[in-house]
């Protein structure tokens, strides 16, 4: 069978920097090929080059060809813009990692899908909206007629990603490029999206180029794997061979860094008095500014405890209240009822001045390291700012503290004189941890702190957190949708569903023998660790059969849970 897409000797540059060098691979009709590698390996640059969007990002194709098509072949590397406008969204479509930045925030999602149909298929607006509604049904968006008229911010992350897939598939493309489409999603939504892509691929016979750093996802969806490192293609194999017998040491390192559910939890620290004790905490938000007094209960009667040097993992789907609980504990949003005792203080009875002083005891590391550091501040100022606010260090001694902090998190001393944009995502997350450590907190809340990082960098950051916990005795509330990572770092786990804690206990007990139906559903959606080739193929067939239930059914089924 001839290839649908043939990339040969592709080289991409951003100014004088070569992001991709001499890349070659094929994608056959109906095939799924995964491109894997660390951040900065050239994966996304390759996808943007295929779509000829790389020029809009300041890059250029400096060499190579990208032959696309079956009966009629087009060299995408040299095609003019008029040709590419006919190809983009029509014969080749793309789904990006973060749909909230891909969708027009001031345009209803139905109109955005209709726009593609009007441009490429020449439909009237009425017919295009009717087709958009059918596309929403196709990707199992509940109440599609209502969703047509909603704006992106009114939809959950999972529904926004479904809208992006509906838009991408509206013209039934021959090739779908999916660039990290499940990275920011919880495990159940991720499972739904993967099932959806597989079923639609089978139905319309399209090929898929799937870009990811998640090896569990690769094991589930791909037929062949292309490994990239520093812009170069270093290995290609069918998926079973890749997992059972990787040829290069780099591929083996990637697989070794991948957390695998069932690997076991860390040894629990000695029992101690709680650093954090939350009792019957509830927090609600206005459901809509147009609905007056109507409110949504984001955190409902939650109680948790956390001892010195202990990690509590908090898991659950997007929208279940995990981040709302974290922000409520720190009083970044004000709870309505309940108690919060942290480091011996009743936080809900503190005055504003007392709260400002008490915040030294609890720090937060957020998901996005790009937004966590002021881009105009040198690192020496950014990471010592909390210590200076709390008068723990003078301006004269701040640089010395900054040097100690960056070295503590594994960076060079000269890092303190650089600015955030000069660091990678993983390095920025290390700097965010250094900033949190500057005030010697008793509690760190890590809210999806490694979910945006590739597997090897995420492993390094979680290793750093564990090492700092052992040496500093800090307690950690670790919020994540990656249950395998939670198992690796957590002594105990709490499972959150619709604002409530439905199950809590020792990590091995909760993840090894879950008692609540919702916990079992979460675990069933986790991509399984790869197995040797014969068992891998057998298990993969079983998984596809087991997960063939339409994703929309899960939404309905969860409505029946007791919570």
Coordinates of N, CA and C in Angstrom, one line a residue, residues 144-293:
X144 N -26.7 18.3 21.8 CA -25.9 19.0 20.7 C -26.6 20.3 20.3
X145 N -27.9 20.3 20.2 CA -28.6 21.6 19.7 C -28.3 22.7 20.7
X146 N -28.3 22.4 22.0 CA -28.0 23.5 23.0 C -26.5 23.9 22.9
X147 N -25.6 22.9 22.7 CA -24.2 23.2 22.7 C -23.8 24.1 21.5
X148 N -24.5 24.0 20.4 CA -24.2 24.8 19.2 C -24.2 26.3 19.6
X149 N -25.0 26.7 20.5 CA -25.1 28.1 20.8 C -24.3 28.6 22.0
X150 N -23.5 27.7 22.5 CA -22.6 28.1 23.6 C -21.3 28.6 23.2
X151 N -20.6 29.3 24.1 CA -19.3 29.8 23.8 C -18.3 28.9 24.5
X152 N -17.0 28.9 24.0 CA -16.0 27.9 24.5 C -15.9 27.9 26.1
X153 N -16.0 29.1 26.7 CA -15.8 29.1 28.2 C -16.9 28.5 28.9
X154 N -18.0 28.2 28.2 CA -19.2 27.5 28.9 C -19.1 26.0 28.8
X155 N -18.0 25.5 28.2 CA -17.9 24.0 28.1 C -16.7 23.6 28.9
X156 N -16.8 22.3 29.4 CA -15.6 21.7 30.1 C -14.5 21.4 29.1
X157 N -13.3 21.1 29.7 CA -12.2 20.8 28.8 C -12.4 19.6 27.9
X158 N -13.1 18.6 28.4 CA -13.4 17.4 27.5 C -14.4 17.8 26.4
X159 N -15.4 18.6 26.7 CA -16.3 19.0 25.7 C -15.7 19.9 24.6
X160 N -14.8 20.8 25.1 CA -14.1 21.7 24.1 C -13.2 20.8 23.2
X161 N -12.6 19.8 23.7 CA -11.8 18.9 22.9 C -12.7 18.2 21.9
X162 N -13.9 17.8 22.3 CA -14.8 17.1 21.4 C -15.3 18.1 20.3
X163 N -15.5 19.4 20.6 CA -15.8 20.4 19.6 C -14.7 20.5 18.6
X164 N -13.4 20.5 19.1 CA -12.3 20.5 18.2 C -12.2 19.3 17.2
X165 N -12.5 18.1 17.8 CA -12.5 16.9 16.9 C -13.7 17.0 15.9
X166 N -14.9 17.5 16.4 CA -16.0 17.6 15.4 C -15.6 18.6 14.3
X167 N -14.9 19.7 14.6 CA -14.5 20.6 13.6 C -13.5 20.0 12.7
X168 N -12.5 19.3 13.3 CA -11.5 18.6 12.5 C -12.1 17.6 11.5
X169 N -13.1 16.9 11.9 CA -13.6 15.8 11.1 C -14.8 16.2 10.3
X170 N -15.2 17.4 10.4 CA -16.4 17.9 9.7 C -16.4 17.6 8.2
X171 N -15.2 17.8 7.6 CA -15.0 17.6 6.1 C -14.4 16.2 5.8
X172 N -14.5 15.3 6.8 CA -14.0 13.9 6.6 C -12.6 13.9 6.0
X173 N -11.6 14.4 6.7 CA -10.2 14.5 6.2 C -9.6 13.1 6.0
X174 N -8.6 13.0 5.1 CA -7.9 11.8 4.9 C -6.8 11.6 6.0
X175 N -6.3 12.7 6.6 CA -5.3 12.7 7.7 C -5.7 13.6 8.8
X176 N -5.7 13.0 10.0 CA -5.9 13.8 11.2 C -4.6 13.9 12.0
X177 N -4.1 15.1 12.3 CA -2.9 15.3 13.1 C -3.4 15.7 14.5
X178 N -3.1 14.9 15.5 CA -3.5 15.1 16.9 C -2.3 15.4 17.7
X179 N -2.1 16.7 18.1 CA -0.9 17.2 18.8 C -1.2 17.3 20.3
X180 N -0.8 16.2 21.0 CA -1.0 16.2 22.5 C -2.5 16.4 22.8
X181 N -3.4 15.8 22.2 CA -4.8 16.1 22.4 C -5.4 15.7 23.7
X182 N -4.7 14.8 24.5 CA -5.3 14.4 25.7 C -4.4 14.7 26.9
X183 N -3.3 15.5 26.7 CA -2.4 15.8 27.8 C -3.0 16.5 29.0
X184 N -3.9 17.4 28.7 CA -4.5 18.2 29.8 C -5.8 17.6 30.3
X185 N -6.2 16.4 29.9 CA -7.4 15.8 30.3 C -7.3 14.8 31.4
X186 N -8.3 14.6 32.2 CA -8.3 13.5 33.2 C -8.4 12.2 32.5
X187 N -8.2 11.1 33.3 CA -8.1 9.8 32.7 C -9.3 9.3 32.0
X188 N -10.5 9.6 32.6 CA -11.7 9.1 32.0 C -12.0 9.9 30.7
X189 N -11.8 11.2 30.7 CA -12.0 12.0 29.5 C -11.0 11.6 28.4
X190 N -9.8 11.3 28.8 CA -8.7 10.9 27.9 C -9.2 9.6 27.3
X191 N -9.7 8.6 28.1 CA -10.1 7.4 27.5 C -11.2 7.5 26.5
X192 N -12.1 8.5 26.8 CA -13.2 8.7 25.9 C -12.7 9.3 24.6
X193 N -11.8 10.2 24.6 CA -11.3 10.9 23.4 C -10.5 9.8 22.6
X194 N -9.7 9.0 23.2 CA -9.0 8.0 22.4 C -10.0 7.0 21.8
X195 N -11.0 6.6 22.5 CA -12.0 5.7 22.0 C -12.7 6.3 20.8
X196 N -13.0 7.6 21.0 CA -13.7 8.3 19.9 C -12.9 8.4 18.7
X197 N -11.6 8.8 18.8 CA -10.7 8.9 17.6 C -10.6 7.5 16.9
X198 N -10.5 6.4 17.7 CA -10.4 5.1 17.1 C -11.6 4.7 16.3
X199 N -12.8 5.0 16.9 CA -14.0 4.6 16.3 C -14.3 5.4 15.0
X200 N -14.0 6.8 15.1 CA -14.2 7.6 13.9 C -13.2 7.3 12.8
X201 N -12.0 6.9 13.2 CA -11.0 6.6 12.3 C -11.4 5.3 11.5
X202 N -12.0 4.4 12.2 CA -12.4 3.1 11.6 C -13.6 3.4 10.7
X203 N -14.5 4.3 11.1 CA -15.7 4.6 10.3 C -15.4 5.3 9.0
X204 N -14.5 6.3 9.0 CA -14.2 7.1 7.8 C -12.9 6.8 7.1
X205 N -12.1 5.9 7.7 CA -10.9 5.4 7.1 C -9.8 6.4 7.0
X206 N -9.7 7.3 7.9 CA -8.7 8.3 7.9 C -7.4 7.8 8.6
X207 N -6.3 8.4 8.2 CA -5.0 8.1 8.9 C -4.9 9.1 10.1
X208 N -4.1 8.7 11.1 CA -3.9 9.6 12.3 C -2.4 9.7 12.5
X209 N -1.9 10.9 12.7 CA -0.6 11.2 13.1 C -0.7 11.7 14.6
X210 N -0.3 10.9 15.5 CA -0.6 11.2 16.9 C 0.7 11.6 17.6
X211 N 0.7 12.8 18.1 CA 1.9 13.4 18.8 C 1.7 13.4 20.3
X212 N 2.6 12.7 21.0 CA 2.4 12.6 22.5 C 3.7 12.3 23.2
X213 N 3.7 12.6 24.5 CA 4.8 12.1 25.3 C 4.3 11.1 26.3
X214 N 3.0 10.6 26.2 CA 2.4 9.7 27.1 C 2.5 8.3 26.4
X215 N 3.4 7.4 27.0 CA 3.6 6.1 26.4 C 2.4 5.2 26.6
X216 N 1.6 5.4 27.7 CA 0.4 4.6 27.8 C -0.6 4.9 26.7
X217 N -0.7 6.2 26.3 CA -1.5 6.5 25.2 C -1.0 5.9 23.9
X218 N 0.3 5.9 23.7 CA 0.9 5.3 22.5 C 0.5 3.8 22.4
X219 N 0.7 3.1 23.6 CA 0.3 1.7 23.6 C -1.1 1.4 23.3
X220 N -2.0 2.4 23.6 CA -3.4 2.2 23.3 C -3.8 2.4 21.8
X221 N -3.2 3.5 21.2 CA -3.8 3.9 20.0 C -2.9 3.7 18.8
X222 N -1.6 3.6 18.9 CA -0.7 3.6 17.7 C -0.5 2.2 17.2
X223 N -0.2 2.2 15.9 CA 0.3 0.9 15.2 C 1.8 1.0 15.0
X224 N 2.3 2.2 14.7 CA 3.8 2.4 14.6 C 4.2 3.6 15.4
X225 N 5.5 3.6 15.8 CA 6.1 4.6 16.6 C 7.3 5.2 15.9
X226 N 7.4 6.6 15.9 CA 8.6 7.3 15.4 C 9.1 8.0 16.6
X227 N 10.4 7.8 17.0 CA 11.0 8.5 18.2 C 11.9 9.6 17.7
X228 N 11.7 10.8 18.3 CA 12.5 11.9 17.9 C 13.3 12.4 19.1
X229 N 14.5 12.9 18.8 CA 15.3 13.5 19.9 C 16.2 14.6 19.3
X230 N 16.0 15.8 19.9 CA 16.8 17.0 19.4 C 16.6 17.2 17.9
X231 N 15.4 17.0 17.4 CA 15.1 17.3 16.0 C 15.4 16.1 15.1
X232 N 16.0 15.0 15.5 CA 16.3 13.9 14.7 C 15.5 12.7 14.9
X233 N 15.3 11.9 13.9 CA 14.6 10.7 13.9 C 15.6 9.6 14.3
X234 N 15.4 9.0 15.5 CA 16.4 8.0 16.0 C 15.9 6.6 16.0
X235 N 14.6 6.4 15.9 CA 14.1 5.0 15.9 C 12.6 5.0 15.4
X236 N 12.3 3.9 14.6 CA 10.9 3.7 14.2 C 10.7 2.2 14.2
X237 N 9.5 1.8 14.7 CA 9.1 0.4 14.8 C 7.6 0.3 15.0
X238 N 7.1 -1.0 14.8 CA 5.7 -1.2 15.1 C 5.6 -1.2 16.6
X239 N 4.4 -0.9 17.1 CA 4.3 -0.6 18.5 C 4.6 -1.7 19.5
X240 N 4.3 -2.9 19.1 CA 4.6 -4.1 19.9 C 6.1 -4.3 20.1
X241 N 6.9 -4.1 18.9 CA 8.3 -4.3 19.0 C 8.9 -3.1 19.8
X242 N 8.4 -1.9 19.6 CA 9.0 -0.8 20.3 C 8.9 -1.0 21.8
X243 N 7.8 -1.5 22.3 CA 7.6 -1.6 23.8 C 8.4 -2.9 24.3
X244 N 8.5 -3.9 23.5 CA 9.1 -5.1 24.0 C 10.6 -5.1 23.7
X245 N 11.1 -4.4 22.7 CA 12.5 -4.5 22.4 C 13.0 -3.2 21.7
X246 N 13.0 -2.0 22.5 CA 13.4 -0.8 21.9 C 14.9 -0.8 21.5
X247 N 15.3 -0.3 20.4 CA 16.7 -0.4 19.9 C 17.6 0.6 20.6
X248 N 17.2 1.8 20.9 CA 18.1 2.8 21.3 C 18.0 3.0 22.9
X249 N 19.1 3.5 23.4 CA 19.1 3.7 24.9 C 18.1 4.9 25.2
X250 N 18.0 5.8 24.3 CA 17.0 6.9 24.6 C 15.6 6.4 24.7
X251 N 15.2 5.5 23.8 CA 13.9 4.9 23.9 C 13.7 4.2 25.2
X252 N 14.7 3.4 25.6 CA 14.6 2.7 26.8 C 14.5 3.6 28.0
X253 N 15.2 4.8 27.9 CA 15.0 5.8 29.0 C 13.6 6.4 29.1
X254 N 13.0 6.6 27.9 CA 11.7 7.1 27.9 C 10.7 6.1 28.5
X255 N 10.8 4.9 28.1 CA 10.0 3.9 28.7 C 10.2 3.7 30.2
X256 N 11.4 3.7 30.6 CA 11.7 3.6 32.1 C 11.2 4.7 32.9
X257 N 11.1 5.9 32.3 CA 10.6 7.1 33.0 C 9.1 7.1 33.1
X258 N 8.4 6.3 32.3 CA 6.9 6.3 32.3 C 6.4 5.6 33.6
X259 N 5.6 6.4 34.4 CA 5.0 5.8 35.6 C 4.0 4.7 35.2
X260 N 4.0 3.6 35.9 CA 3.1 2.5 35.6 C 2.3 2.2 36.8
X261 N 1.0 2.2 36.6 CA 0.1 1.8 37.7 C 0.4 0.4 38.2
X262 N 0.5 0.3 39.6 CA 0.8 -1.0 40.1 C 2.3 -1.1 40.6
X263 N 3.0 0.0 40.4 CA 4.4 -0.1 40.8 C 4.6 0.1 42.3
X264 N 3.6 0.5 43.0 CA 3.7 0.6 44.4 C 3.9 2.0 44.9
X265 N 3.4 2.3 46.1 CA 3.5 3.6 46.8 C 4.8 3.7 47.6
X266 N 5.2 4.9 47.9 CA 6.4 5.1 48.8 C 6.1 4.7 50.2
X267 N 7.1 4.4 51.0 CA 7.0 4.0 52.4 C 6.5 5.2 53.2
X268 N 5.5 5.0 54.0 CA 4.8 6.1 54.7 C 5.7 6.6 55.9
X269 N 5.7 7.9 56.1 CA 6.5 8.4 57.3 C 5.9 8.0 58.6
X270 N 6.6 8.2 59.7 CA 6.1 7.9 61.0 C 4.9 8.8 61.3
X271 N 4.0 8.3 62.1 CA 2.8 9.0 62.4 C 3.1 10.3 63.2
X272 N 2.4 11.4 62.9 CA 2.7 12.6 63.6 C 1.4 13.4 63.7
X273 N 1.4 14.5 64.5 CA 0.3 15.3 64.6 C 0.0 16.0 63.2
X274 N -1.2 16.2 62.8 CA -1.5 16.7 61.5 C -1.0 18.1 61.3
X275 N -0.3 18.3 60.1 CA 0.0 19.7 59.7 C -1.2 20.4 59.1
X276 N -2.0 19.6 58.4 CA -3.3 20.2 57.8 C -4.4 19.3 58.3
X277 N -5.5 20.0 58.8 CA -6.7 19.3 59.1 C -7.9 20.1 58.6
X278 N -8.6 19.5 57.7 CA -9.8 20.2 57.1 C -11.0 19.4 57.5
X279 N -12.0 20.1 58.0 CA -13.2 19.5 58.5 C -14.5 20.1 57.9
X280 N -15.3 19.2 57.2 CA -16.6 19.6 56.7 C -16.5 20.9 55.9
X281 N -15.6 21.0 55.0 CA -15.4 22.3 54.2 C -16.3 22.3 53.0
X282 N -17.0 23.4 52.8 CA -17.8 23.6 51.7 C -17.6 24.9 51.0
X283 N -17.6 25.0 49.7 CA -17.4 26.2 48.9 C -18.3 26.1 47.7
X284 N -18.9 27.3 47.4 CA -19.8 27.3 46.2 C -19.5 28.5 45.4
X285 N -19.9 28.5 44.2 CA -19.7 29.7 43.3 C -21.0 30.0 42.6
X286 N -21.2 31.2 42.2 CA -22.4 31.6 41.4 C -22.4 30.8 40.1
X287 N -23.5 30.2 39.8 CA -23.6 29.4 38.6 C -23.6 30.3 37.4
X288 N -24.1 31.4 37.4 CA -24.1 32.4 36.3 C -24.5 33.7 36.8
X289 N -23.9 34.8 36.3 CA -24.2 36.1 36.7 C -25.7 36.5 36.3
X290 N -26.2 35.7 35.3 CA -27.6 36.0 34.9 C -28.6 35.2 35.7
X291 N -28.2 34.3 36.6 CA -29.1 33.5 37.3 C -29.3 33.9 38.8
X292 N -28.9 35.1 39.1 CA -29.1 35.6 40.5 C -28.5 34.7 41.5
X293 N -29.3 34.1 42.4 CA -28.9 33.4 43.6 C -28.5 32.0 43.3

